[in-house]
PDB file of N, CA, C and O in Angstrom:
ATOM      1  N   UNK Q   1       0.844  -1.186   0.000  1.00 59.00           N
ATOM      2  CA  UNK Q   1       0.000   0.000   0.000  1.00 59.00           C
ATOM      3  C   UNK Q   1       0.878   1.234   0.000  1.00 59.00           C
ATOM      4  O   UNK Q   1       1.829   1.408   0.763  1.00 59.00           O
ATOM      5  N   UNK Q   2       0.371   2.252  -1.138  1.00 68.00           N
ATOM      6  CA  UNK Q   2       1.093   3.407  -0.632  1.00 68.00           C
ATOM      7  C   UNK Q   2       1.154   4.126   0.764  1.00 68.00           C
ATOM      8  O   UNK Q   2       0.702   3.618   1.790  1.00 68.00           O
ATOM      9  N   UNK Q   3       1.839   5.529   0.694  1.00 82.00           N
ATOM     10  CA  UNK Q   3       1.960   6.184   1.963  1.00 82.00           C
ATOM     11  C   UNK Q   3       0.666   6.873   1.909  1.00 82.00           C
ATOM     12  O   UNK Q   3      -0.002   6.894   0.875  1.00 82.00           O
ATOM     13  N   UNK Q   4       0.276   7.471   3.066  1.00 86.00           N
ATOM     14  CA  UNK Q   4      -0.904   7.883   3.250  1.00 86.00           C
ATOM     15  C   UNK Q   4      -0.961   9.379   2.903  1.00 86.00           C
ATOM     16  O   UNK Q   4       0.065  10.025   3.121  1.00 86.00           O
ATOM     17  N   UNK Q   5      -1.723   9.830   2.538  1.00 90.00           N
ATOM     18  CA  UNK Q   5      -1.315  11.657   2.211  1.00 90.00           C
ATOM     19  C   UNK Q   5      -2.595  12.328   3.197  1.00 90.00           C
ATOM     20  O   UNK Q   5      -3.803  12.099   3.255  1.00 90.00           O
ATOM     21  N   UNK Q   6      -1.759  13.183   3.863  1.00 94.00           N
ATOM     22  CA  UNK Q   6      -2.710  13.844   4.405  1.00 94.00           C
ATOM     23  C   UNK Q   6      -2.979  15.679   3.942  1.00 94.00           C
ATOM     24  O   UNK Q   6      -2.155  16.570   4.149  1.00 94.00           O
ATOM     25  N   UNK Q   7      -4.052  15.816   3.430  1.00 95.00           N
ATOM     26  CA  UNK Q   7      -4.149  17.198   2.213  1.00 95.00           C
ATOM     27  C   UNK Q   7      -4.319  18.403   3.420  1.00 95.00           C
ATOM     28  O   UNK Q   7      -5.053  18.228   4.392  1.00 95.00           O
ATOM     29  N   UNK Q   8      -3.750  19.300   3.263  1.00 96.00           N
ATOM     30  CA  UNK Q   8      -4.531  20.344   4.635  1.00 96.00           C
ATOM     31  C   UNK Q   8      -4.377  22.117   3.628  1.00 96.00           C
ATOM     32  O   UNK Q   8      -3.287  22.495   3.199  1.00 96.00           O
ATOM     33  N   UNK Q   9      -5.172  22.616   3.516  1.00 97.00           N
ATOM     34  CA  UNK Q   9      -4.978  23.767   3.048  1.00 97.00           C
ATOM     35  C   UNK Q   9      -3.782  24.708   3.945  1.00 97.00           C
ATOM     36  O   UNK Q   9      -3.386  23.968   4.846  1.00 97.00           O
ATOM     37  N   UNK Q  10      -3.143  25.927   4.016  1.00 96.00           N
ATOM     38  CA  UNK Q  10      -2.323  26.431   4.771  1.00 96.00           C
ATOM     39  C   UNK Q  10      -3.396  27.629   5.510  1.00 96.00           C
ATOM     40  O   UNK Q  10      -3.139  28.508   6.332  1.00 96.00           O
ATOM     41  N   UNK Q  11      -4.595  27.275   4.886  1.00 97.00           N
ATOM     42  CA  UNK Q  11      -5.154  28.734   5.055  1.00 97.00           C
ATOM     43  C   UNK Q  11      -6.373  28.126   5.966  1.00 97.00           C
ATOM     44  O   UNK Q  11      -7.341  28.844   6.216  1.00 97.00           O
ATOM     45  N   UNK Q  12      -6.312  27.056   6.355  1.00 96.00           N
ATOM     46  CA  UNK Q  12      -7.683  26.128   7.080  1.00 96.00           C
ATOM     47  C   UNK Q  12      -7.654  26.490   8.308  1.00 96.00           C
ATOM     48  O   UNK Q  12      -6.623  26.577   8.975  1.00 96.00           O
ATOM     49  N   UNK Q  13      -8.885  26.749   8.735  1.00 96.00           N
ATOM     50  CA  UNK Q  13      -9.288  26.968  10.404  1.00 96.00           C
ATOM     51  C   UNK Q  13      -8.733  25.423  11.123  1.00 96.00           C
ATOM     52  O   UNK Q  13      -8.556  25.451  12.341  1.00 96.00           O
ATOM     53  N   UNK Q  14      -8.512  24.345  10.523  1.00 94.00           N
ATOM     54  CA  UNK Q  14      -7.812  23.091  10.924  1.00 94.00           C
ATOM     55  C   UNK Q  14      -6.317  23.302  11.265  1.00 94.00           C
ATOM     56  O   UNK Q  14      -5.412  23.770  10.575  1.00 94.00           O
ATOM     57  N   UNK Q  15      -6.318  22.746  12.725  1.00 95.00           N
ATOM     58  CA  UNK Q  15      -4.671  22.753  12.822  1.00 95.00           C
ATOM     59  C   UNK Q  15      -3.945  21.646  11.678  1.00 95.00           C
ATOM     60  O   UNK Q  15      -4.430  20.796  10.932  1.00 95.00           O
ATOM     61  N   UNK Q  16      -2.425  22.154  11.966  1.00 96.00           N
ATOM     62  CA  UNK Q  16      -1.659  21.623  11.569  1.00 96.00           C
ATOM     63  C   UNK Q  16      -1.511  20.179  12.067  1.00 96.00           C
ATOM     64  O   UNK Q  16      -1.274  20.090  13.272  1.00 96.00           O
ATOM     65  N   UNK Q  17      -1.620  18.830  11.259  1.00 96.00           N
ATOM     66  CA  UNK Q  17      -1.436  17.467  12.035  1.00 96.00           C
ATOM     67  C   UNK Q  17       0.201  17.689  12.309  1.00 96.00           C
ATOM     68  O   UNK Q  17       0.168  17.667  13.539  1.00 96.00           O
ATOM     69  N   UNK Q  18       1.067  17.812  12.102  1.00 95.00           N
ATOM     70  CA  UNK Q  18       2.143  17.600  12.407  1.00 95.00           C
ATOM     71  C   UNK Q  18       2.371  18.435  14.000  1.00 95.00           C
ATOM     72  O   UNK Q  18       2.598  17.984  15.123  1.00 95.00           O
ATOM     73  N   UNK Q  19       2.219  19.608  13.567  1.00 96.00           N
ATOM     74  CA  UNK Q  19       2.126  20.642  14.764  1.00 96.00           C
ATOM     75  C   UNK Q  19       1.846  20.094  15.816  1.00 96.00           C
ATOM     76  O   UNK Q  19       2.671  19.933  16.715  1.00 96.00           O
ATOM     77  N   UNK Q  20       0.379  19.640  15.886  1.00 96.00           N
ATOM     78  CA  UNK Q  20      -0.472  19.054  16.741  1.00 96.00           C
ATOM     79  C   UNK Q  20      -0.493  17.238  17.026  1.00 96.00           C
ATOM     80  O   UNK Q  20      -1.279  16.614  17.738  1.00 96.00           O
ATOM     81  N   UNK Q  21       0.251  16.893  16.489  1.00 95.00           N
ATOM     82  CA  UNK Q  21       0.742  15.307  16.641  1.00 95.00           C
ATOM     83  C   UNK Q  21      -0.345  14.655  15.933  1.00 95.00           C
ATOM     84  O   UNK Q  21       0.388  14.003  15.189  1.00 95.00           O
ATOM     85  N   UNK Q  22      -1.590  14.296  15.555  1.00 94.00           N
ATOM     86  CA  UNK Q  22      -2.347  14.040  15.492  1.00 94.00           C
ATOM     87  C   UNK Q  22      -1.562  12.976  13.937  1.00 94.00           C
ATOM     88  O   UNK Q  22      -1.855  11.783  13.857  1.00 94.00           O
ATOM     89  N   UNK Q  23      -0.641  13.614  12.899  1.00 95.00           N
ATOM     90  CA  UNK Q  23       0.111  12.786  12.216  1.00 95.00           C
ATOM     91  C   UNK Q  23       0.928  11.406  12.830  1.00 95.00           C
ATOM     92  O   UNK Q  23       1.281  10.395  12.223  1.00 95.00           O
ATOM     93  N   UNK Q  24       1.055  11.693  13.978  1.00 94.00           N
ATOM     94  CA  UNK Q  24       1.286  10.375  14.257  1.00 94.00           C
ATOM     95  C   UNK Q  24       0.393   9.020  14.667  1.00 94.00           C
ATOM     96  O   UNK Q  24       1.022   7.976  14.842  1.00 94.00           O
ATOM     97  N   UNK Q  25      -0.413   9.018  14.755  1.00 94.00           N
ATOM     98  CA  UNK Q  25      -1.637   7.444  14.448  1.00 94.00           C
ATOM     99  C   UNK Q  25      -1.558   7.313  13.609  1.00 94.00           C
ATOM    100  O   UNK Q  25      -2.300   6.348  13.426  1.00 94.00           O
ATOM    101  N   UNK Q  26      -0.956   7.688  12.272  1.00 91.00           N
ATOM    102  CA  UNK Q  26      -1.050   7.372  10.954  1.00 91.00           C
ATOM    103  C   UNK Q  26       0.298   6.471  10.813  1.00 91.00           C
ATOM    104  O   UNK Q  26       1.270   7.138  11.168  1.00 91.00           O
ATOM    105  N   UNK Q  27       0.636   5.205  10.416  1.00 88.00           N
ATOM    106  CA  UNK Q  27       2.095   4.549  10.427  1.00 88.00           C
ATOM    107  C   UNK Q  27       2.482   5.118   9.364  1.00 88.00           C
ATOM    108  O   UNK Q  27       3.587   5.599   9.618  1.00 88.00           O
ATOM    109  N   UNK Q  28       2.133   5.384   8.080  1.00 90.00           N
ATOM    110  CA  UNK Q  28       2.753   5.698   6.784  1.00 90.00           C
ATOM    111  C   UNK Q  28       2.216   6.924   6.601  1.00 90.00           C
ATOM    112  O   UNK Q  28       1.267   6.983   5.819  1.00 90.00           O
ATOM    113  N   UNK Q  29       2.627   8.041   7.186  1.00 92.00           N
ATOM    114  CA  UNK Q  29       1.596   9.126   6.123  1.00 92.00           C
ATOM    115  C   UNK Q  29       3.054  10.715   6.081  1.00 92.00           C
ATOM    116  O   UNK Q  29       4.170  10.956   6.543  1.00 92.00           O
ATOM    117  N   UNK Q  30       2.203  11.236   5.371  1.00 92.00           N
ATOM    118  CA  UNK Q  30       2.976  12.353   5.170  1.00 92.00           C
ATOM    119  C   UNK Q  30       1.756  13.253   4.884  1.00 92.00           C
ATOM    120  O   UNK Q  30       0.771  12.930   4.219  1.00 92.00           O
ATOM    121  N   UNK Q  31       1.945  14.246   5.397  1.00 95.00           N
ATOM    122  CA  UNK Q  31       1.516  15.723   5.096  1.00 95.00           C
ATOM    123  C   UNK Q  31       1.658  16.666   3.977  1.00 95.00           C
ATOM    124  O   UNK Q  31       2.741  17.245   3.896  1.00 95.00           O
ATOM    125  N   UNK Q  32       0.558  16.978   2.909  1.00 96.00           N
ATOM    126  CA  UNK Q  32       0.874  17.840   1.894  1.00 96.00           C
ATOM    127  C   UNK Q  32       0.220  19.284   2.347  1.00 96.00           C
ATOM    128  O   UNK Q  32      -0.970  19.232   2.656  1.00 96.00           O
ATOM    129  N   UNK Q  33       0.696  20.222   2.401  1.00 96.00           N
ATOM    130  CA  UNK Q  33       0.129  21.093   2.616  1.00 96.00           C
ATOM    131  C   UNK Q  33      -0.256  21.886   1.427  1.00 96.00           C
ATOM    132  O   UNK Q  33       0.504  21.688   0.480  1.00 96.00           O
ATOM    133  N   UNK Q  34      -1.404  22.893   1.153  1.00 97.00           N
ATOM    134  CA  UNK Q  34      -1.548  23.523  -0.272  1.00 97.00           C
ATOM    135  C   UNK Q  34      -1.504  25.080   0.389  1.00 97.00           C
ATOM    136  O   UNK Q  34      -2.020  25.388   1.464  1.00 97.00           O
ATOM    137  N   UNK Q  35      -0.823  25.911  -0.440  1.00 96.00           N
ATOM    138  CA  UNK Q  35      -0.855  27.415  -0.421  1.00 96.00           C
ATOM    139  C   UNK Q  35      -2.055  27.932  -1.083  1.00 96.00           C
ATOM    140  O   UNK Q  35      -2.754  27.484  -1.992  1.00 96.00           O
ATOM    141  N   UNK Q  36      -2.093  28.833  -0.487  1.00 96.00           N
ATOM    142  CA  UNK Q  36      -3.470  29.276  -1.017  1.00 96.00           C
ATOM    143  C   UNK Q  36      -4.899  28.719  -0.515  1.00 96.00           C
ATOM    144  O   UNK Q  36      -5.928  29.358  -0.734  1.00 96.00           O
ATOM    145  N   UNK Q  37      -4.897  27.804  -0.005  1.00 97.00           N
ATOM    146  CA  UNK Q  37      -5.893  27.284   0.205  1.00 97.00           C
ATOM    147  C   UNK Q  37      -6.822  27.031   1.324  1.00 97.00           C
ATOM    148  O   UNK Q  37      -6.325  27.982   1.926  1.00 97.00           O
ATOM    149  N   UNK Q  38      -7.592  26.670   2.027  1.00 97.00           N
ATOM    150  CA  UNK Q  38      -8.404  26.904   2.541  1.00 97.00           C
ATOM    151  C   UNK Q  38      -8.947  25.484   3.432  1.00 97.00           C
ATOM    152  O   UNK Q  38      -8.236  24.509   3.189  1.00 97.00           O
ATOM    153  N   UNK Q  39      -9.740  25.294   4.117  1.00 96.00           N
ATOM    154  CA  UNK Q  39     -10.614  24.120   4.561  1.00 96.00           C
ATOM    155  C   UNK Q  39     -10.632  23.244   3.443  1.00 96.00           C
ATOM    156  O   UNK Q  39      -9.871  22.304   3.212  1.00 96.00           O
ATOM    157  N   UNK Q  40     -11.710  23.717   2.695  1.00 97.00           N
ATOM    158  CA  UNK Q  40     -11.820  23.044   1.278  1.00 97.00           C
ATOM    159  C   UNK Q  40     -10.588  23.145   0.208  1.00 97.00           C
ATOM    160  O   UNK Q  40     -10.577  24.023  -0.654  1.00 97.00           O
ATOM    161  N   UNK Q  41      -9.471  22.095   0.346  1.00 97.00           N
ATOM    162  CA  UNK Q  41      -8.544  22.621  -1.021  1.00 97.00           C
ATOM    163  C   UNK Q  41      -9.019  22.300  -2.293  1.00 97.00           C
ATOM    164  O   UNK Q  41      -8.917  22.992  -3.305  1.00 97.00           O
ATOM    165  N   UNK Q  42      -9.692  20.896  -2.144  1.00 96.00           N
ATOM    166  CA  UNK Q  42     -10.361  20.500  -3.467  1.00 96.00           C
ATOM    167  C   UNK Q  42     -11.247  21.265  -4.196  1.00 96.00           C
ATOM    168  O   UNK Q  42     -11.698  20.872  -5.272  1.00 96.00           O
ATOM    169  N   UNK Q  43     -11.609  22.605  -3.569  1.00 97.00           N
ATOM    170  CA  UNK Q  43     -12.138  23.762  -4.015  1.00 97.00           C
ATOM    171  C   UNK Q  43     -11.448  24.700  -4.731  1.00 97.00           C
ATOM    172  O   UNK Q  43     -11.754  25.142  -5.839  1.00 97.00           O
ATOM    173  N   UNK Q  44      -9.786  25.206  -3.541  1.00 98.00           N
ATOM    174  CA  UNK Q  44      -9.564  26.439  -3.860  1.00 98.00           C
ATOM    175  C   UNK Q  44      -7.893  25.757  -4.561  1.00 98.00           C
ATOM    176  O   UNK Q  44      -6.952  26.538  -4.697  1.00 98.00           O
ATOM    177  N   UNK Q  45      -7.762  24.405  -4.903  1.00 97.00           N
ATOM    178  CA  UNK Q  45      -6.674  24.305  -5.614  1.00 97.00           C
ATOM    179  C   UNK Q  45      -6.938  22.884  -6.307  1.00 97.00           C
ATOM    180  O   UNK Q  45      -6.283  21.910  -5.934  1.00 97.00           O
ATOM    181  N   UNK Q  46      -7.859  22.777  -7.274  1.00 97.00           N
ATOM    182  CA  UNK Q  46      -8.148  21.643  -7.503  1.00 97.00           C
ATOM    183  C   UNK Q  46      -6.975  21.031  -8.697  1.00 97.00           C
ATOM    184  O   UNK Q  46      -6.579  19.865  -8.706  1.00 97.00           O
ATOM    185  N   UNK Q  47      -6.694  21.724  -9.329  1.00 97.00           N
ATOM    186  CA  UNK Q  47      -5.167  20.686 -10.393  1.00 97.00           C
ATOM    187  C   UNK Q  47      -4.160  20.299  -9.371  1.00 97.00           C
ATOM    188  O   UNK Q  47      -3.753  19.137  -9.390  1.00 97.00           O
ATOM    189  N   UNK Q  48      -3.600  21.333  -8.267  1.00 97.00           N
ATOM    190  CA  UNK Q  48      -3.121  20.827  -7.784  1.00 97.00           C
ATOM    191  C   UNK Q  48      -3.195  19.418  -6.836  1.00 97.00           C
ATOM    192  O   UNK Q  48      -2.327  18.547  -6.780  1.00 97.00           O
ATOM    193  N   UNK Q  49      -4.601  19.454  -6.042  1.00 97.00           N
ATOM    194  CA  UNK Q  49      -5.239  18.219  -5.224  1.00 97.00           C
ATOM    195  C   UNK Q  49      -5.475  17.098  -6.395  1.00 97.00           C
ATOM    196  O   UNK Q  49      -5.317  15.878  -6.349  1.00 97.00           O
ATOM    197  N   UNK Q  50      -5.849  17.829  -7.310  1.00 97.00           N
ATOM    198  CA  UNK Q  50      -6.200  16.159  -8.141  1.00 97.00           C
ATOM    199  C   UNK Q  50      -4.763  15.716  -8.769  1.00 97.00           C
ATOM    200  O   UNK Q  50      -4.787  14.677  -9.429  1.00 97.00           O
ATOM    201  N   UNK Q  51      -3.876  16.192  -8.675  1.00 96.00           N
ATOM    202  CA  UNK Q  51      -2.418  15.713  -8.916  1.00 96.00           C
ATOM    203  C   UNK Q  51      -2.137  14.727  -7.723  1.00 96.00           C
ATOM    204  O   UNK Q  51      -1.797  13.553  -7.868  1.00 96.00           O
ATOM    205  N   UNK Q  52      -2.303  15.288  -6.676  1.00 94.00           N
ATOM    206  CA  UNK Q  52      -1.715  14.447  -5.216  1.00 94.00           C
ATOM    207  C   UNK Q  52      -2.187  13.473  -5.141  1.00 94.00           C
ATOM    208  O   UNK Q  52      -1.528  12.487  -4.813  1.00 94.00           O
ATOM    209  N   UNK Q  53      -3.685  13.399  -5.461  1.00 93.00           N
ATOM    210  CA  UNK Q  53      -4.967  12.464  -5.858  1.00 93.00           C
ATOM    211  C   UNK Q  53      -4.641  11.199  -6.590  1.00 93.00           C
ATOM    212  O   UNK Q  53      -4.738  10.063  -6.127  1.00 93.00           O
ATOM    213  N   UNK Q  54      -4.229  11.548  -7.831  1.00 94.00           N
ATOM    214  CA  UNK Q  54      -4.016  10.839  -9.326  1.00 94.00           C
ATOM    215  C   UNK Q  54      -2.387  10.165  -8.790  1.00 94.00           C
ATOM    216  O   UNK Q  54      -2.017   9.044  -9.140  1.00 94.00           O
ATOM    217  N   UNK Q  55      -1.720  10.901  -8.079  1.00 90.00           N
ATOM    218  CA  UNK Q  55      -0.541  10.035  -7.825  1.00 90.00           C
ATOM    219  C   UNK Q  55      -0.603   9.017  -6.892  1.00 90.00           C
ATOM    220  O   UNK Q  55       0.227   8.108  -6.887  1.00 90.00           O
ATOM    221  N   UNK Q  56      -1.452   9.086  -6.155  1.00 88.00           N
ATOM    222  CA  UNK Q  56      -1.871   8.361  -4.887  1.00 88.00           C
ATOM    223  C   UNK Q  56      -2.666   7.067  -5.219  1.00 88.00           C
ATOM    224  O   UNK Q  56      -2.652   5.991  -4.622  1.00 88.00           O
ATOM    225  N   UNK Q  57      -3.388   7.459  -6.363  1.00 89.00           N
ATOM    226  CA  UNK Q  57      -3.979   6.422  -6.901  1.00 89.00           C
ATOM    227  C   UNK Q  57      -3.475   5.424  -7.801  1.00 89.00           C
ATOM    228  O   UNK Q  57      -4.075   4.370  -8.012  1.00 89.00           O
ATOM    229  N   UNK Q  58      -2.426   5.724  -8.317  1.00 89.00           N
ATOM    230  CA  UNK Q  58      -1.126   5.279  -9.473  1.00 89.00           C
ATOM    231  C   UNK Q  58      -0.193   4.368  -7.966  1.00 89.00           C
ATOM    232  O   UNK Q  58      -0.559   3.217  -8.208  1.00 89.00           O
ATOM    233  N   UNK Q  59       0.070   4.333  -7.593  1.00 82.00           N
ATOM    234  CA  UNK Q  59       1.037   3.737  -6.431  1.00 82.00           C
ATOM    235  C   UNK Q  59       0.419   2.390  -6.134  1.00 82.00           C
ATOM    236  O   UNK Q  59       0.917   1.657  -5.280  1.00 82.00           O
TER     237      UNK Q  59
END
């Protein structure tokens, strides 16, 4: 199985998982963060999310 991606806008009322540990219950994951973006990234950066998406799904 691939690594796990975790998507977080930079601009989200959601903390940071890393910041906040919460990345660690995850055994495989990594954190993508998007600029520009918001709660919703799949909104406010969608080529970029559906890239992270489409690679995630290719693995």
């Amino acid at each position: 199985m691939g690594q796990i991606k975790l998507m977080r806008g930079e601009e989200s009322w959601a903390s940071d998982p890393e910041a906040d540990g919460r990345i660690q219950h995850f055994q495989n994951a990594r954190l993508v963060n998007f600029e520009g973006a918001g709660h919703w990234v799949h909104h406010d950066q969608l080529e970029a999310f559906m890239a992270e998406v489409e690679g995630f799904l290719a693995e």
